[in-house]
Short mmCIF file of C-alpha atoms in Angstrom, two decimals:
data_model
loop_
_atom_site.label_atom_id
_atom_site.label_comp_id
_atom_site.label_asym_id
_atom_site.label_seq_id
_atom_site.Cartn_x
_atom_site.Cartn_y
_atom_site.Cartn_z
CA UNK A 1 17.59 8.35 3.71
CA UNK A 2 15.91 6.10 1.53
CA UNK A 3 12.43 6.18 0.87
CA UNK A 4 9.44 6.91 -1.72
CA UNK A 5 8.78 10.91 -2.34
CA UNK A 6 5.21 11.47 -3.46
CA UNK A 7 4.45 15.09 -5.20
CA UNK A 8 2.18 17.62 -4.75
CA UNK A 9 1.38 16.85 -1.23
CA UNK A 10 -2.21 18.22 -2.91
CA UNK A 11 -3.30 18.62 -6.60
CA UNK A 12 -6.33 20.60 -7.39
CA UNK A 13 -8.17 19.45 -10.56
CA UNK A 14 -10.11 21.46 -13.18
CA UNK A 15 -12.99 19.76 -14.96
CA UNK A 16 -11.76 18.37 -18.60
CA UNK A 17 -7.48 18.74 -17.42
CA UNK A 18 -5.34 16.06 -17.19
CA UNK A 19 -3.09 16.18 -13.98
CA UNK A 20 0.32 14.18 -12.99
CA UNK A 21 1.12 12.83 -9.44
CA UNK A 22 5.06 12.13 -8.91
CA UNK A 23 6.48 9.22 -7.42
CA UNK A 24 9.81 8.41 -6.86
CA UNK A 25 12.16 6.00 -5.04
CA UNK A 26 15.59 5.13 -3.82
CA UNK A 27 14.93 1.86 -2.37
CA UNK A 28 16.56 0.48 -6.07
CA UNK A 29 12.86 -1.42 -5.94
CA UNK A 30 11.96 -3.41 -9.05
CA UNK A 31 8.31 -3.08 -8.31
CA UNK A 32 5.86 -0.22 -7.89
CA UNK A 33 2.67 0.19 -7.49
CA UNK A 34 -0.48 3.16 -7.60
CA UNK A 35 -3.47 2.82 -5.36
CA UNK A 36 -6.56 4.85 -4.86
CA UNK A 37 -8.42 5.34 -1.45
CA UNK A 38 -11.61 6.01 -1.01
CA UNK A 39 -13.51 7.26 2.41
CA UNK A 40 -14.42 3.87 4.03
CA UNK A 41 -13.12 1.64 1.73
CA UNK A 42 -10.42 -0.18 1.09
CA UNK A 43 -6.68 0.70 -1.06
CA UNK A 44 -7.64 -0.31 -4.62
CA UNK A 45 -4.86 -0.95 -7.14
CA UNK A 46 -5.08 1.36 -10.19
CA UNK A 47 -1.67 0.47 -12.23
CA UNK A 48 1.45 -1.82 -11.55
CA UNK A 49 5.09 -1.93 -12.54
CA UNK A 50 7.63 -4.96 -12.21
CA UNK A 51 10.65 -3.72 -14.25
CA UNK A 52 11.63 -0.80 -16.24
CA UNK A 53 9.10 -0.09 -19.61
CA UNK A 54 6.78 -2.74 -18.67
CA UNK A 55 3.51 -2.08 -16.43
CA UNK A 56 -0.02 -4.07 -15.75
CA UNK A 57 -3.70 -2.48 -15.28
CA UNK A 58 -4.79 -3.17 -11.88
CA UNK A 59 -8.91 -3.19 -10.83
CA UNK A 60 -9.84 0.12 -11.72
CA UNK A 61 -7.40 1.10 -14.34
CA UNK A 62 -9.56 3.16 -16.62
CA UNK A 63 -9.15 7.13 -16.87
CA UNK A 64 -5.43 6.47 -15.43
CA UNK A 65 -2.52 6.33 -17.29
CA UNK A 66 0.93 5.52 -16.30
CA UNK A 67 5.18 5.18 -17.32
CA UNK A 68 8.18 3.21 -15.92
CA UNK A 69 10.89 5.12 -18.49
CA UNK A 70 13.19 4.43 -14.99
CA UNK A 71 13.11 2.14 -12.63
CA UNK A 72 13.01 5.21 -9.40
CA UNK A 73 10.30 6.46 -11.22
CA UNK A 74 6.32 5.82 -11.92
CA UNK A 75 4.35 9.08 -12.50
CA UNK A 76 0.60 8.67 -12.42
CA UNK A 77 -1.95 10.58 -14.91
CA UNK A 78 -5.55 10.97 -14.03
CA UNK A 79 -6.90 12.36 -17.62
CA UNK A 80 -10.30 13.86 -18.32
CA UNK A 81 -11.54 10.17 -18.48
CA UNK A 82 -11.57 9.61 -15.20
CA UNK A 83 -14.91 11.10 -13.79
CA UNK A 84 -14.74 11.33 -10.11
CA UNK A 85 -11.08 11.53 -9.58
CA UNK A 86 -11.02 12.95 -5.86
CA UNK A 87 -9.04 10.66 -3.83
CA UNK A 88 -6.28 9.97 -1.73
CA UNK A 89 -3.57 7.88 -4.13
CA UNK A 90 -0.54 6.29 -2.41
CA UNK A 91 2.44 4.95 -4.45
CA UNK A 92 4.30 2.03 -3.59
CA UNK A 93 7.18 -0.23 -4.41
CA UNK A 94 8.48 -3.65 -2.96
CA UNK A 95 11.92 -5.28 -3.69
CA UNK A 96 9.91 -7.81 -6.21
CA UNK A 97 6.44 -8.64 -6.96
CA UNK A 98 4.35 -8.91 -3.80
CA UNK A 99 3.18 -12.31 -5.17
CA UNK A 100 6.86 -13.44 -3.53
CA UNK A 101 5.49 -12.21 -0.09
CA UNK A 102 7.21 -8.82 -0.13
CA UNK A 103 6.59 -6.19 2.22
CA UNK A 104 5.31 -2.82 0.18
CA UNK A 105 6.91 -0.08 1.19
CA UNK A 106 4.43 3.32 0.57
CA UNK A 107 4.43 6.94 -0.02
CA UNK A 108 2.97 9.93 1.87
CA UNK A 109 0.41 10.20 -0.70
CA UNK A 110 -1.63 12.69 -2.70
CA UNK A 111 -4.47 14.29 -2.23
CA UNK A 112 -6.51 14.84 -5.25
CA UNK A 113 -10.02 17.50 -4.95
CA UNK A 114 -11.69 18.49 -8.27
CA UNK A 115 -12.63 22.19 -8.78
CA UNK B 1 -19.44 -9.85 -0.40
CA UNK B 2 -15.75 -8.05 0.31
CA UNK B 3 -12.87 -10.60 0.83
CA UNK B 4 -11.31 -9.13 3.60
CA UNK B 5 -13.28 -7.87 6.48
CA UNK B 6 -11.98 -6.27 9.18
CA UNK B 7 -13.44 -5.45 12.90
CA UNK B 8 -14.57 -3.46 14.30
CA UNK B 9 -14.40 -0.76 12.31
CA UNK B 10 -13.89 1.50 14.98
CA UNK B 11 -12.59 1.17 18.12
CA UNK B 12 -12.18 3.63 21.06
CA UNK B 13 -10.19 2.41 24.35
CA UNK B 14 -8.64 4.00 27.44
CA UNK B 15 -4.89 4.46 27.56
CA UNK B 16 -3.06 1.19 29.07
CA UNK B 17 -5.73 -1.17 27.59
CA UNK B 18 -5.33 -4.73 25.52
CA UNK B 19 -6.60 -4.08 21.72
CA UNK B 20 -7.37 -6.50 19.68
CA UNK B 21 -8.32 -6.38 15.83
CA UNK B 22 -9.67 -8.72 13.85
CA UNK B 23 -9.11 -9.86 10.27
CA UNK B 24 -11.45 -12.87 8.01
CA UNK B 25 -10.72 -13.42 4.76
CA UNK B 26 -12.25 -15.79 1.96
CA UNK B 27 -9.52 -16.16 -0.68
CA UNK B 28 -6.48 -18.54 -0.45
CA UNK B 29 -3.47 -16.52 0.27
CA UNK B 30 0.01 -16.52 0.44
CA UNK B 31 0.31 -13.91 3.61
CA UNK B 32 -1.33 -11.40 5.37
CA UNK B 33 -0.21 -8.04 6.26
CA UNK B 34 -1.01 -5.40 9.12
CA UNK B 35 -0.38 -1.70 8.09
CA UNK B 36 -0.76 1.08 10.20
CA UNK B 37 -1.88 4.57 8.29
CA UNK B 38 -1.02 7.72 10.06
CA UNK B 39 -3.33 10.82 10.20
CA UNK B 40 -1.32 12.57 7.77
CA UNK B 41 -1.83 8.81 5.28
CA UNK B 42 1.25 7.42 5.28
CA UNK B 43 0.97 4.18 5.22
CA UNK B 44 3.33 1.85 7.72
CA UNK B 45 4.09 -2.19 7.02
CA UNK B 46 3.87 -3.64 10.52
CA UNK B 47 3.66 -7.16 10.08
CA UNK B 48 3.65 -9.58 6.90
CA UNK B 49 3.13 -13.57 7.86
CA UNK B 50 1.68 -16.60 6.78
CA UNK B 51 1.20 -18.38 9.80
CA UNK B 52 1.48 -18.63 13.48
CA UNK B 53 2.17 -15.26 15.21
CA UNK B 54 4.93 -12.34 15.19
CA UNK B 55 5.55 -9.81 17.94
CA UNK B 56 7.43 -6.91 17.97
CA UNK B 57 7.63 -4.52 20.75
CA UNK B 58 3.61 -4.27 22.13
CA UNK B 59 2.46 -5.45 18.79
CA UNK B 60 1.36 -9.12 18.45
CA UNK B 61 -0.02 -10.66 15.01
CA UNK B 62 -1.12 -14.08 14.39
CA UNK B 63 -3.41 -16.08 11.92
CA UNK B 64 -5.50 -19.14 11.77
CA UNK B 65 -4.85 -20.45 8.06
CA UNK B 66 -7.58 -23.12 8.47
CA UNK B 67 -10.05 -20.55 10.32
CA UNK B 68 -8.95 -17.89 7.81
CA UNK B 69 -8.69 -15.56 9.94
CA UNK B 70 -6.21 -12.99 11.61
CA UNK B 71 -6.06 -10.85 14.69
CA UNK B 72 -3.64 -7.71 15.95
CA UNK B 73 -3.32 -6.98 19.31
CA UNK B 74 -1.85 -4.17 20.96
CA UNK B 75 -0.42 -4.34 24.46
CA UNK B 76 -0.42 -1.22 26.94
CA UNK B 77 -1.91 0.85 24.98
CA UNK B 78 -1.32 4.37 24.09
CA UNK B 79 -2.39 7.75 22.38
CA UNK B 80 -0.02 7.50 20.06
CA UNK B 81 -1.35 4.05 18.85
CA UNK B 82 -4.07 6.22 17.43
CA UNK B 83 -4.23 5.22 13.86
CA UNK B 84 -5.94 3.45 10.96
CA UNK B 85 -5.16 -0.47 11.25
CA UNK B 86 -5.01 -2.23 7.66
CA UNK B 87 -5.15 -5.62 6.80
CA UNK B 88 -4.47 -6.84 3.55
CA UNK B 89 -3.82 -10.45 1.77
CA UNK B 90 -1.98 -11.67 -1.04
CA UNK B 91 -4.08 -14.22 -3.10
CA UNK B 92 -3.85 -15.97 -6.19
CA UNK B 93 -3.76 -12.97 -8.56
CA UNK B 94 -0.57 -11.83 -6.53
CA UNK B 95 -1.90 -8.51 -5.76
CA UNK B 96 -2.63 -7.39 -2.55
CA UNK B 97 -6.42 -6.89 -1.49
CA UNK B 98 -7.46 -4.86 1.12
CA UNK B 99 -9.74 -4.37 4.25
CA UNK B 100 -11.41 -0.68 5.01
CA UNK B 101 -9.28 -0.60 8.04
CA UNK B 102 -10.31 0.04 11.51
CA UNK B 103 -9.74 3.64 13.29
CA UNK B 104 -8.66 3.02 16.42
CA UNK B 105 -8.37 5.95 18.82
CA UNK B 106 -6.43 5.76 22.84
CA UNK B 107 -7.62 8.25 25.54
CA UNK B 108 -5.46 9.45 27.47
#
Protein backbone atom coordinates (compact mmCIF):
# COMPACT_ATOMS: atom_id res chain seq x y z
CA UNK A 1 0.00 0.00 0.00
CA UNK A 2 1.24 3.30 -0.45
CA UNK A 3 1.64 5.67 2.16
CA UNK A 4 4.10 7.80 4.52
CA UNK A 5 5.86 5.55 7.46
CA UNK A 6 6.83 7.77 10.37
CA UNK A 7 9.54 6.16 12.98
CA UNK A 8 9.71 5.69 16.38
CA UNK A 9 6.08 5.76 17.01
CA UNK A 10 7.83 7.57 20.37
CA UNK A 11 11.36 9.03 20.92
CA UNK A 12 12.50 9.78 24.36
CA UNK A 13 15.02 12.68 24.57
CA UNK A 14 17.98 13.23 26.95
CA UNK A 15 18.92 16.80 27.82
CA UNK A 16 22.04 18.02 25.47
CA UNK A 17 21.36 14.67 22.61
CA UNK A 18 20.47 15.14 19.32
CA UNK A 19 17.63 12.70 18.15
CA UNK A 20 16.34 11.66 14.43
CA UNK A 21 12.62 11.11 13.48
CA UNK A 22 12.19 8.92 10.12
CA UNK A 23 9.99 9.67 7.41
CA UNK A 24 9.46 7.95 4.45
CA UNK A 25 7.17 7.63 1.39
CA UNK A 26 6.00 5.70 -1.59
CA UNK A 27 3.56 8.05 -2.94
CA UNK A 28 6.77 9.03 -5.59
CA UNK A 29 5.79 12.72 -3.95
CA UNK A 30 8.05 15.60 -4.97
CA UNK A 31 7.18 17.50 -1.87
CA UNK A 32 7.48 16.92 1.87
CA UNK A 33 6.99 18.56 4.61
CA UNK A 34 7.77 18.50 8.87
CA UNK A 35 5.32 20.04 11.25
CA UNK A 36 5.24 20.44 14.96
CA UNK A 37 2.02 20.32 17.19
CA UNK A 38 1.57 21.77 20.10
CA UNK A 39 -1.44 21.14 22.83
CA UNK A 40 -4.09 23.69 21.62
CA UNK A 41 -2.49 25.08 18.89
CA UNK A 42 -2.24 24.82 15.59
CA UNK A 43 0.34 22.40 12.98
CA UNK A 44 3.34 24.74 12.57
CA UNK A 45 5.74 24.11 9.68
CA UNK A 46 9.33 23.48 10.86
CA UNK A 47 11.25 22.49 7.41
CA UNK A 48 10.13 21.92 3.68
CA UNK A 49 11.31 19.94 0.70
CA UNK A 50 10.25 20.38 -3.10
CA UNK A 51 12.80 18.12 -4.92
CA UNK A 52 15.66 15.97 -4.11
CA UNK A 53 18.88 18.04 -2.22
CA UNK A 54 17.00 21.16 -1.99
CA UNK A 55 14.84 22.15 1.25
CA UNK A 56 13.31 25.65 2.78
CA UNK A 57 13.08 26.75 6.66
CA UNK A 58 9.57 26.99 7.54
CA UNK A 59 8.25 29.36 10.82
CA UNK A 60 10.05 27.85 13.49
CA UNK A 61 13.01 26.32 11.87
CA UNK A 62 15.65 26.88 14.49
CA UNK A 63 17.14 23.86 16.64
CA UNK A 64 15.85 21.54 13.60
CA UNK A 65 17.79 20.28 11.02
CA UNK A 66 16.85 18.37 8.03
CA UNK A 67 18.04 16.16 4.42
CA UNK A 68 16.33 15.24 1.10
CA UNK A 69 19.56 12.87 -0.14
CA UNK A 70 16.20 10.89 -1.82
CA UNK A 71 13.24 11.91 -2.86
CA UNK A 72 11.13 8.88 -0.38
CA UNK A 73 13.03 10.24 2.21
CA UNK A 74 13.20 13.45 4.74
CA UNK A 75 14.61 12.56 8.21
CA UNK A 76 14.12 15.24 10.83
CA UNK A 77 16.88 16.23 13.61
CA UNK A 78 15.90 18.02 16.73
CA UNK A 79 19.63 18.90 18.12
CA UNK A 80 20.49 20.22 21.56
CA UNK A 81 19.42 23.68 20.16
CA UNK A 82 16.13 23.18 20.29
CA UNK A 83 15.01 23.87 23.98
CA UNK A 84 11.60 22.55 24.53
CA UNK A 85 11.43 19.92 21.94
CA UNK A 86 8.34 17.81 23.33
CA UNK A 87 5.86 17.60 20.67
CA UNK A 88 3.86 15.73 18.44
CA UNK A 89 5.70 16.15 14.70
CA UNK A 90 3.81 14.85 11.64
CA UNK A 91 5.55 14.47 8.23
CA UNK A 92 3.98 15.11 5.09
CA UNK A 93 4.28 15.09 1.35
CA UNK A 94 1.95 16.29 -1.59
CA UNK A 95 2.40 15.44 -5.34
CA UNK A 96 3.86 19.25 -5.77
CA UNK A 97 4.05 22.28 -3.75
CA UNK A 98 0.81 22.93 -1.88
CA UNK A 99 0.98 26.49 -3.33
CA UNK A 100 -0.65 24.46 -6.61
CA UNK A 101 -3.63 23.50 -4.30
CA UNK A 102 -2.42 19.99 -3.47
CA UNK A 103 -3.89 17.85 -1.01
CA UNK A 104 -1.01 16.85 1.80
CA UNK A 105 -1.01 13.59 2.46
CA UNK A 106 0.44 12.93 6.41
CA UNK A 107 2.11 10.52 8.60
CA UNK A 108 1.13 8.80 11.88
CA UNK A 109 3.46 10.97 13.62
CA UNK A 110 5.97 11.07 16.47
CA UNK A 111 5.81 11.63 19.70
CA UNK A 112 8.68 13.40 21.17
CA UNK A 113 8.95 13.68 25.57
CA UNK A 114 12.28 14.98 26.99
CA UNK A 115 13.83 13.10 29.97
CA UNK B 1 -4.47 37.93 16.15
CA UNK B 2 -4.32 34.08 14.58
CA UNK B 3 -5.38 33.90 10.84
CA UNK B 4 -7.44 31.07 10.98
CA UNK B 5 -9.93 30.62 13.70
CA UNK B 6 -11.90 27.89 14.10
CA UNK B 7 -15.29 27.20 16.27
CA UNK B 8 -16.09 26.11 18.59
CA UNK B 9 -13.36 24.64 19.88
CA UNK B 10 -15.16 21.95 21.31
CA UNK B 11 -18.14 20.46 20.56
CA UNK B 12 -20.14 17.62 22.22
CA UNK B 13 -23.49 16.28 20.41
CA UNK B 14 -25.82 13.28 20.68
CA UNK B 15 -25.51 10.51 18.13
CA UNK B 16 -27.81 11.23 14.89
CA UNK B 17 -27.33 15.05 15.22
CA UNK B 18 -26.43 17.91 12.36
CA UNK B 19 -22.73 19.34 13.20
CA UNK B 20 -21.59 22.13 11.96
CA UNK B 21 -17.97 23.73 12.21
CA UNK B 22 -16.92 26.83 11.48
CA UNK B 23 -13.83 28.29 9.81
CA UNK B 24 -12.78 32.57 9.37
CA UNK B 25 -9.81 33.42 8.00
CA UNK B 26 -8.00 36.88 7.26
CA UNK B 27 -5.41 36.12 4.56
CA UNK B 28 -6.14 35.81 0.78
CA UNK B 29 -5.97 32.22 -0.14
CA UNK B 30 -5.87 29.94 -2.76
CA UNK B 31 -8.05 27.00 -0.89
CA UNK B 32 -9.07 25.76 2.20
CA UNK B 33 -8.80 22.40 3.60
CA UNK B 34 -10.76 20.23 6.29
CA UNK B 35 -8.59 17.48 7.99
CA UNK B 36 -9.78 15.15 10.34
CA UNK B 37 -6.98 13.93 13.12
CA UNK B 38 -7.61 10.63 14.70
CA UNK B 39 -6.97 9.87 18.44
CA UNK B 40 -3.97 8.02 17.67
CA UNK B 41 -2.81 11.71 15.32
CA UNK B 42 -3.00 10.73 12.10
CA UNK B 43 -3.97 13.23 10.26
CA UNK B 44 -6.88 12.67 7.35
CA UNK B 45 -7.40 15.26 4.12
CA UNK B 46 -11.18 15.44 3.88
CA UNK B 47 -11.87 18.21 1.75
CA UNK B 48 -9.59 20.84 -0.23
CA UNK B 49 -11.77 23.75 -2.21
CA UNK B 50 -11.78 27.14 -3.17
CA UNK B 51 -15.23 27.87 -3.50
CA UNK B 52 -18.78 26.83 -3.34
CA UNK B 53 -19.33 23.50 -1.48
CA UNK B 54 -18.20 19.65 -1.74
CA UNK B 55 -19.99 16.67 -0.22
CA UNK B 56 -18.99 13.39 0.17
CA UNK B 57 -20.88 10.77 1.93
CA UNK B 58 -22.41 12.79 5.35
CA UNK B 59 -19.69 15.31 5.00
CA UNK B 60 -20.57 18.73 3.48
CA UNK B 61 -17.89 21.68 3.06
CA UNK B 62 -18.43 25.00 1.65
CA UNK B 63 -16.88 28.59 1.78
CA UNK B 64 -17.83 32.16 1.42
CA UNK B 65 -14.67 33.72 -0.43
CA UNK B 66 -16.09 37.26 0.02
CA UNK B 67 -17.23 36.50 3.79
CA UNK B 68 -13.95 34.60 4.26
CA UNK B 69 -15.24 32.18 5.85
CA UNK B 70 -15.85 28.28 5.82
CA UNK B 71 -18.10 25.79 7.50
CA UNK B 72 -18.15 21.64 7.81
CA UNK B 73 -21.09 19.97 8.53
CA UNK B 74 -21.68 16.56 9.41
CA UNK B 75 -24.94 14.78 8.72
CA UNK B 76 -26.33 11.86 11.04
CA UNK B 77 -23.95 11.89 13.20
CA UNK B 78 -21.98 9.26 14.85
CA UNK B 79 -19.39 8.02 17.55
CA UNK B 80 -17.09 7.33 15.25
CA UNK B 81 -17.10 10.97 13.91
CA UNK B 82 -15.30 11.58 17.15
CA UNK B 83 -12.23 13.40 16.13
CA UNK B 84 -10.15 16.58 15.89
CA UNK B 85 -11.57 18.79 12.87
CA UNK B 86 -8.70 20.96 11.12
CA UNK B 87 -8.94 23.70 8.96
CA UNK B 88 -6.18 25.06 7.21
CA UNK B 89 -5.55 27.71 4.18
CA UNK B 90 -3.12 28.19 1.60
CA UNK B 91 -2.11 31.93 1.29
CA UNK B 92 0.30 33.90 -0.43
CA UNK B 93 3.47 32.37 1.05
CA UNK B 94 2.14 28.94 -0.36
CA UNK B 95 2.33 27.21 2.86
CA UNK B 96 -0.43 25.98 4.58
CA UNK B 97 -1.56 27.76 7.94
CA UNK B 98 -3.49 26.25 10.38
CA UNK B 99 -6.48 26.49 12.89
CA UNK B 100 -6.19 24.71 16.60
CA UNK B 101 -8.88 22.44 15.46
CA UNK B 102 -12.05 21.67 17.15
CA UNK B 103 -12.59 18.23 19.25
CA UNK B 104 -15.67 17.10 18.48
CA UNK B 105 -17.02 14.15 20.46
CA UNK B 106 -20.74 11.91 19.44
CA UNK B 107 -22.64 10.13 22.31
CA UNK B 108 -23.93 7.34 21.70
Amino acid sequence: DGGITQSPKYLFRKEGQNVTLSCEQNLNHDAMYWYRQDPGQGLRLIYYSQIVNDFQKGDIAEGYSVSREKKESFPLTVTSAQKNPTAFYLCASSPGLVGLQETQYFGPGTRLLVL
Amino acid sequence: KNEVEQSPQNLTAQEGEFITINCSYSVGISALHWLQQHPGGGIVSLFMLSSGKKKHGRLIATINIQEKHSSLHITASHPRDSAVYICAVTGSARQLTFGSGTQLTVLP
